[in-house]
PDB file of C-alpha atoms in Angstrom:
ATOM      1  CA  MET X 175       0.000   0.000   0.000  1.00 48.00           C
ATOM      2  CA  ALA X 176       2.863   2.397   0.769  1.00 49.00           C
ATOM      3  CA  ARG X 177       3.887   2.240  -2.915  1.00 53.00           C
ATOM      4  CA  ILE X 178       0.789   4.296  -3.786  1.00 51.00           C
ATOM      5  CA  PHE X 179       2.346   7.483  -2.404  1.00 47.00           C
ATOM      6  CA  GLU X 180       3.913  10.096  -4.623  1.00 53.00           C
ATOM      7  CA  GLY X 181       7.270  11.709  -3.828  1.00 54.00           C
ATOM      8  CA  ASN X 182       7.581  12.578  -0.161  1.00 54.00           C
ATOM      9  CA  GLN X 183       3.883  12.091   0.560  1.00 50.00           C
ATOM     10  CA  ASP X 184       3.354  10.074   3.741  1.00 51.00           C
ATOM     11  CA  GLN X 185      -0.440   9.721   3.910  1.00 50.00           C
ATOM     12  CA  ALA X 186      -3.500   9.860   1.661  1.00 49.00           C
ATOM     13  CA  ASN X 187      -7.252   9.218   1.576  1.00 50.00           C
ATOM     14  CA  THR X 188      -9.333   6.909  -0.555  1.00 51.00           C
ATOM     15  CA  ARG X 189     -13.063   6.417  -1.064  1.00 53.00           C
ATOM     16  CA  ARG X 190     -12.691   2.739  -1.915  1.00 52.00           C
ATOM     17  CA  VAL X 191     -11.310   0.520   0.837  1.00 46.00           C
ATOM     18  CA  VAL X 192      -9.820  -2.729  -0.449  1.00 51.00           C
ATOM     19  CA  GLY X 193      -7.945  -5.294   1.606  1.00 58.00           C
ATOM     20  CA  THR X 194      -8.157  -8.364   3.760  1.00 60.00           C
ATOM     21  CA  TYR X 195     -10.112  -8.013   6.985  1.00 61.00           C
ATOM     22  CA  GLY X 196      -7.852  -8.390   9.988  1.00 66.00           C
ATOM     23  CA  TYR X 197      -4.798  -6.956   8.249  1.00 68.00           C
ATOM     24  CA  MET X 198      -6.058  -3.466   7.425  1.00 67.00           C
ATOM     25  CA  ALA X 199      -5.185  -0.676   9.847  1.00 72.00           C
ATOM     26  CA  PRO X 200      -8.196   0.829  11.675  1.00 70.00           C
ATOM     27  CA  GLU X 201      -7.791   4.274  10.101  1.00 68.00           C
ATOM     28  CA  TYR X 202      -7.872   2.699   6.640  1.00 66.00           C
ATOM     29  CA  ALA X 203     -10.645   0.162   7.218  1.00 62.00           C
ATOM     30  CA  MET X 204     -12.941   2.656   8.931  1.00 68.00           C
ATOM     31  CA  GLY X 205     -12.005   5.981   7.382  1.00 65.00           C
ATOM     32  CA  GLY X 206     -10.211   5.325   4.101  1.00 72.00           C
ATOM     33  CA  ARG X 207      -7.044   7.030   5.407  1.00 72.00           C
ATOM     34  CA  PHE X 208      -3.821   5.193   4.723  1.00 74.00           C
ATOM     35  CA  SER X 209      -0.174   5.910   5.294  1.00 79.00           C
ATOM     36  CA  LYS X 210       3.121   4.098   5.587  1.00 83.00           C
ATOM     37  CA  LYS X 211       2.035   3.268   9.138  1.00 86.00           C
ATOM     38  CA  SER X 212      -0.850   1.223   7.651  1.00 83.00           C
ATOM     39  CA  ASP X 213       1.721  -1.241   6.319  1.00 86.00           C
ATOM     40  CA  VAL X 214       3.370  -1.324   9.749  1.00 90.00           C
ATOM     41  CA  PHE X 215       0.017  -2.381  11.257  1.00 88.00           C
ATOM     42  CA  SER X 216      -0.271  -5.253   8.770  1.00 88.00           C
ATOM     43  CA  PHE X 217       3.301  -6.324   9.498  1.00 93.00           C
ATOM     44  CA  GLY X 218       2.534  -6.399  13.225  1.00 94.00           C
ATOM     45  CA  VAL X 219      -0.445  -8.680  12.589  1.00 92.00           C
ATOM     46  CA  LEU X 220       1.855 -11.027  10.649  1.00 93.00           C
ATOM     47  CA  ILE X 221       4.390 -11.095  13.500  1.00 95.00           C
ATOM     48  CA  LEU X 222       1.679 -12.057  16.004  1.00 94.00           C
ATOM     49  CA  GLU X 223       0.295 -14.712  13.639  1.00 93.00           C
ATOM     50  CA  ILE X 224       3.724 -16.302  13.171  1.00 93.00           C
ATOM     51  CA  VAL X 225       4.502 -16.331  16.887  1.00 94.00           C
ATOM     52  CA  SER X 226       1.087 -17.700  17.889  1.00 93.00           C
ATOM     53  CA  GLY X 227       0.549 -20.080  14.983  1.00 91.00           C
ATOM     54  CA  ARG X 228      -2.994 -18.681  14.673  1.00 88.00           C
ATOM     55  CA  ARG X 229      -4.655 -16.441  12.095  1.00 86.00           C
ATOM     56  CA  ASN X 230      -5.857 -13.015  13.195  1.00 80.00           C
ATOM     57  CA  THR X 231      -9.359 -13.934  12.116  1.00 73.00           C
ATOM     58  CA  SER X 232      -9.509 -17.020  14.351  1.00 68.00           C
ATOM     59  CA  PHE X 233     -11.196 -16.107  17.598  1.00 60.00           C
ATOM     60  CA  TYR X 234     -10.400 -16.989  21.177  1.00 59.00           C
ATOM     61  CA  ASP X 235     -13.156 -17.538  23.736  1.00 58.00           C
ATOM     62  CA  ASP X 236     -12.961 -15.530  26.924  1.00 56.00           C
ATOM     63  CA  ASP X 237     -15.934 -15.873  29.267  1.00 57.00           C
ATOM     64  CA  ASP X 238     -18.461 -16.100  26.404  1.00 44.00           C
ATOM     65  CA  LEU X 239     -16.865 -13.095  24.710  1.00 54.00           C
ATOM     66  CA  SER X 240     -14.656 -13.276  21.663  1.00 60.00           C
ATOM     67  CA  LEU X 241     -11.345 -11.584  21.062  1.00 72.00           C
ATOM     68  CA  SER X 242      -9.342 -11.315  17.877  1.00 83.00           C
ATOM     69  CA  LEU X 243      -5.699 -12.346  17.914  1.00 88.00           C
ATOM     70  CA  LEU X 244      -4.822  -8.707  18.630  1.00 88.00           C
ATOM     71  CA  GLY X 245      -7.236  -8.558  21.558  1.00 87.00           C
ATOM     72  CA  TYR X 246      -6.020 -11.878  22.911  1.00 89.00           C
ATOM     73  CA  SER X 247      -2.375 -10.794  22.590  1.00 91.00           C
ATOM     74  CA  TRP X 248      -3.139  -7.499  24.348  1.00 91.00           C
ATOM     75  CA  LYS X 249      -5.013  -9.292  27.140  1.00 90.00           C
ATOM     76  CA  LEU X 250      -2.073 -11.637  27.740  1.00 93.00           C
ATOM     77  CA  TRP X 251       0.391  -8.716  27.580  1.00 94.00           C
ATOM     78  CA  ASN X 252      -1.521  -6.849  30.298  1.00 94.00           C
ATOM     79  CA  GLU X 253      -1.641  -9.996  32.431  1.00 94.00           C
ATOM     80  CA  ASP X 254       2.139 -10.411  31.927  1.00 94.00           C
ATOM     81  CA  ASN X 255       1.391 -13.826  30.487  1.00 93.00           C
ATOM     82  CA  VAL X 256       2.495 -13.636  26.828  1.00 91.00           C
ATOM     83  CA  LEU X 257       4.047 -17.088  27.041  1.00 90.00           C
ATOM     84  CA  ASP X 258       0.501 -18.466  26.596  1.00 91.00           C
ATOM     85  CA  LEU X 259       0.416 -16.852  23.140  1.00 92.00           C
ATOM     86  CA  ILE X 260       3.482 -18.665  21.812  1.00 92.00           C
ATOM     87  CA  ASP X 261       2.951 -21.600  19.464  1.00 90.00           C
ATOM     88  CA  GLN X 262       4.479 -24.591  21.249  1.00 86.00           C
ATOM     89  CA  ARG X 263       5.903 -25.861  17.945  1.00 87.00           C
ATOM     90  CA  ILE X 264       8.330 -22.930  17.738  1.00 82.00           C
ATOM     91  CA  SER X 265       9.227 -22.387  21.364  1.00 68.00           C
ATOM     92  CA  SER X 266      12.212 -23.720  23.185  1.00 75.00           C
ATOM     93  CA  PRO X 267      13.473 -22.486  26.557  1.00 72.00           C
ATOM     94  CA  SER X 268      16.483 -20.854  24.907  1.00 75.00           C
ATOM     95  CA  SER X 269      14.367 -18.784  22.488  1.00 84.00           C
ATOM     96  CA  LEU X 270      11.589 -17.571  24.834  1.00 87.00           C
ATOM     97  CA  ALA X 271      13.155 -14.149  25.482  1.00 88.00           C
ATOM     98  CA  GLU X 272      13.547 -13.553  21.744  1.00 90.00           C
ATOM     99  CA  ILE X 273       9.970 -14.660  21.021  1.00 92.00           C
ATOM    100  CA  LYS X 274       8.634 -12.394  23.799  1.00 93.00           C
ATOM    101  CA  ARG X 275      10.535  -9.543  22.128  1.00 94.00           C
ATOM    102  CA  PHE X 276       8.839 -10.352  18.808  1.00 95.00           C
ATOM    103  CA  ILE X 277       5.438 -10.194  20.527  1.00 96.00           C
ATOM    104  CA  HIS X 278       6.410  -6.828  22.024  1.00 96.00           C
ATOM    105  CA  ILE X 279       7.393  -5.526  18.573  1.00 97.00           C
ATOM    106  CA  GLY X 280       4.190  -6.931  17.051  1.00 96.00           C
ATOM    107  CA  LEU X 281       2.112  -5.074  19.651  1.00 96.00           C
ATOM    108  CA  LEU X 282       4.016  -1.855  18.929  1.00 96.00           C
ATOM    109  CA  CYS X 283       3.155  -2.254  15.236  1.00 94.00           C
ATOM    110  CA  VAL X 284      -0.595  -2.773  15.801  1.00 93.00           C
ATOM    111  CA  GLN X 285      -1.182   0.192  18.106  1.00 91.00           C
ATOM    112  CA  GLY X 286      -4.522   1.859  17.430  1.00 86.00           C
ATOM    113  CA  LEU X 287      -3.140   5.302  16.595  1.00 88.00           C
ATOM    114  CA  PRO X 288      -0.786   5.511  13.597  1.00 88.00           C
ATOM    115  CA  VAL X 289       1.352   8.153  15.298  1.00 91.00           C
ATOM    116  CA  ASN X 290       2.204   5.618  18.035  1.00 93.00           C
ATOM    117  CA  ARG X 291       3.367   2.944  15.583  1.00 90.00           C
ATOM    118  CA  PRO X 292       7.068   2.769  14.716  1.00 94.00           C
ATOM    119  CA  SER X 293       8.280   3.276  11.159  1.00 94.00           C
ATOM    120  CA  MET X 294       9.322   0.168   9.218  1.00 93.00           C
ATOM    121  CA  SER X 295      12.972   1.201   9.468  1.00 93.00           C
ATOM    122  CA  THR X 296      12.593   1.379  13.253  1.00 94.00           C
ATOM    123  CA  VAL X 297      10.875  -2.031  13.271  1.00 94.00           C
ATOM    124  CA  LEU X 298      13.819  -3.511  11.364  1.00 93.00           C
ATOM    125  CA  LEU X 299      16.205  -1.957  13.865  1.00 93.00           C
ATOM    126  CA  MET X 300      14.167  -3.405  16.761  1.00 94.00           C
ATOM    127  CA  LEU X 301      14.183  -6.863  15.185  1.00 92.00           C
ATOM    128  CA  SER X 302      17.906  -6.886  14.489  1.00 90.00           C
ATOM    129  CA  ASN X 303      19.218  -5.181  17.625  1.00 84.00           C
ATOM    130  CA  GLU X 304      18.479  -6.819  20.981  1.00 78.00           C
ATOM    131  CA  ILE X 305      20.059  -3.898  22.836  1.00 77.00           C
ATOM    132  CA  PHE X 306      17.459  -1.486  21.432  1.00 77.00           C
ATOM    133  CA  ASP X 307      15.081  -0.577  24.302  1.00 87.00           C
ATOM    134  CA  LEU X 308      11.463  -1.065  23.310  1.00 93.00           C
ATOM    135  CA  PRO X 309       8.790   1.426  24.384  1.00 92.00           C
ATOM    136  CA  VAL X 310       5.655   0.237  26.171  1.00 93.00           C
ATOM    137  CA  PRO X 311       2.920  -0.499  23.612  1.00 93.00           C
ATOM    138  CA  GLN X 312      -0.385   1.367  23.690  1.00 90.00           C
ATOM    139  CA  HIS X 313      -3.821  -0.155  23.098  1.00 86.00           C
ATOM    140  CA  PRO X 314      -3.990  -1.918  19.705  1.00 85.00           C
ATOM    141  CA  GLY X 315      -6.659  -1.300  17.097  1.00 77.00           C
ATOM    142  CA  PHE X 316      -9.621  -3.684  16.705  1.00 65.00           C
ATOM    143  CA  THR X 317      -9.472  -5.280  20.140  1.00 61.00           C
ATOM    144  CA  ASP X 318     -12.976  -4.672  21.445  1.00 57.00           C
ATOM    145  CA  LYS X 319     -14.849  -7.682  22.749  1.00 49.00           C
ATOM    146  CA  TRP X 320     -18.193  -8.640  21.296  1.00 42.00           C
ATOM    147  CA  ASN X 321     -20.771 -11.034  22.617  1.00 39.00           C
ATOM    148  CA  ARG X 322     -21.784 -13.719  20.119  1.00 40.00           C
ATOM    149  CA  SER X 323     -25.338 -13.922  21.441  1.00 38.00           C
ATOM    150  CA  HIS X 324     -25.813 -10.191  20.915  1.00 35.00           C
ATOM    151  CA  SER X 325     -23.956  -9.798  17.647  1.00 36.00           C
ATOM    152  CA  TYR X 326     -27.020 -10.426  15.483  1.00 35.00           C
ATOM    153  CA  SER X 327     -29.634  -8.479  17.409  1.00 36.00           C
ATOM    154  CA  LYS X 328     -32.815  -7.804  15.430  1.00 37.00           C
ATOM    155  CA  THR X 329     -33.650  -4.619  17.308  1.00 40.00           C
ATOM    156  CA  SER X 330     -31.878  -1.375  16.751  1.00 39.00           C
ATOM    157  CA  LYS X 331     -30.834   0.773  19.691  1.00 43.00           C
ATOM    158  CA  SER X 332     -29.597   4.331  19.703  1.00 44.00           C
ATOM    159  CA  ALA X 333     -28.350   6.736  22.329  1.00 52.00           C
ATOM    160  CA  ASN X 334     -28.862   9.749  20.072  1.00 53.00           C
ATOM    161  CA  SER X 335     -31.408  12.413  20.916  1.00 54.00           C
ATOM    162  CA  VAL X 336     -32.663  15.412  19.010  1.00 57.00           C
ATOM    163  CA  THR X 337     -33.880  18.720  20.366  1.00 56.00           C
ATOM    164  CA  LEU X 338     -35.862  20.905  18.009  1.00 54.00           C
ATOM    165  CA  THR X 339     -36.461  24.544  18.835  1.00 58.00           C
ATOM    166  CA  VAL X 340     -38.783  26.599  16.666  1.00 58.00           C
ATOM    167  CA  LEU X 341     -38.303  30.335  16.906  1.00 65.00           C
ATOM    168  CA  GLU X 342     -41.128  32.649  15.894  1.00 67.00           C
ATOM    169  CA  GLY X 343     -41.032  36.395  15.470  1.00 68.00           C
ATOM    170  CA  ARG X 344     -43.266  38.738  17.523  1.00 65.00           C
TER     171      ARG X 344
END
C-alpha cells in the first residue's frame, strides 16, 4: 500500500477501501485514510500470527466473549502472560526471550493510533538489535470484545437524541 504514495507524501485518503479483513489498519478500514504506518500495522499482525501459529481472524473464547488475535495478545500482555500466546511448535526455553521480544514488537506495530506505531525502518532496527530498548505499547486497534449472542440483534438501539427549537417572530 505504501507504494501508492507520490514523492515525499506520507499519507493519503481513498473512497474505496480494499484489503483483507484483519490486516487493514483501523484508520484505513474505517475511514479510508492510509499511510506508511498502515503497512506497519499489517506487518505487526503477521508477526503475532507467526509467533502464535494462529490467524488473526480465528477467535479466542474468553468468558463467552470473543477476542481477535490482537485482543487476545493485548489481554495476555496486560496480564504479563504472553508465554501463553506462543505456538508450542516454535518455542524452546532458549528462544523464549527472543519470542517475547517479537510479541512486544508486534504489539508496537498494531497500536490503534498511527502516530504511536514505529516506522518500518525502526521495526527492522528493533528486530535486528536486541540492545534497542522497546517502548511500552499502547492499546492496539480492533481489540474490542463482542458477545456472540448479541452480535445479530434484530432490534436497533440508539443513544442519540434530538432537540428541536422553533423560533417565531413577535
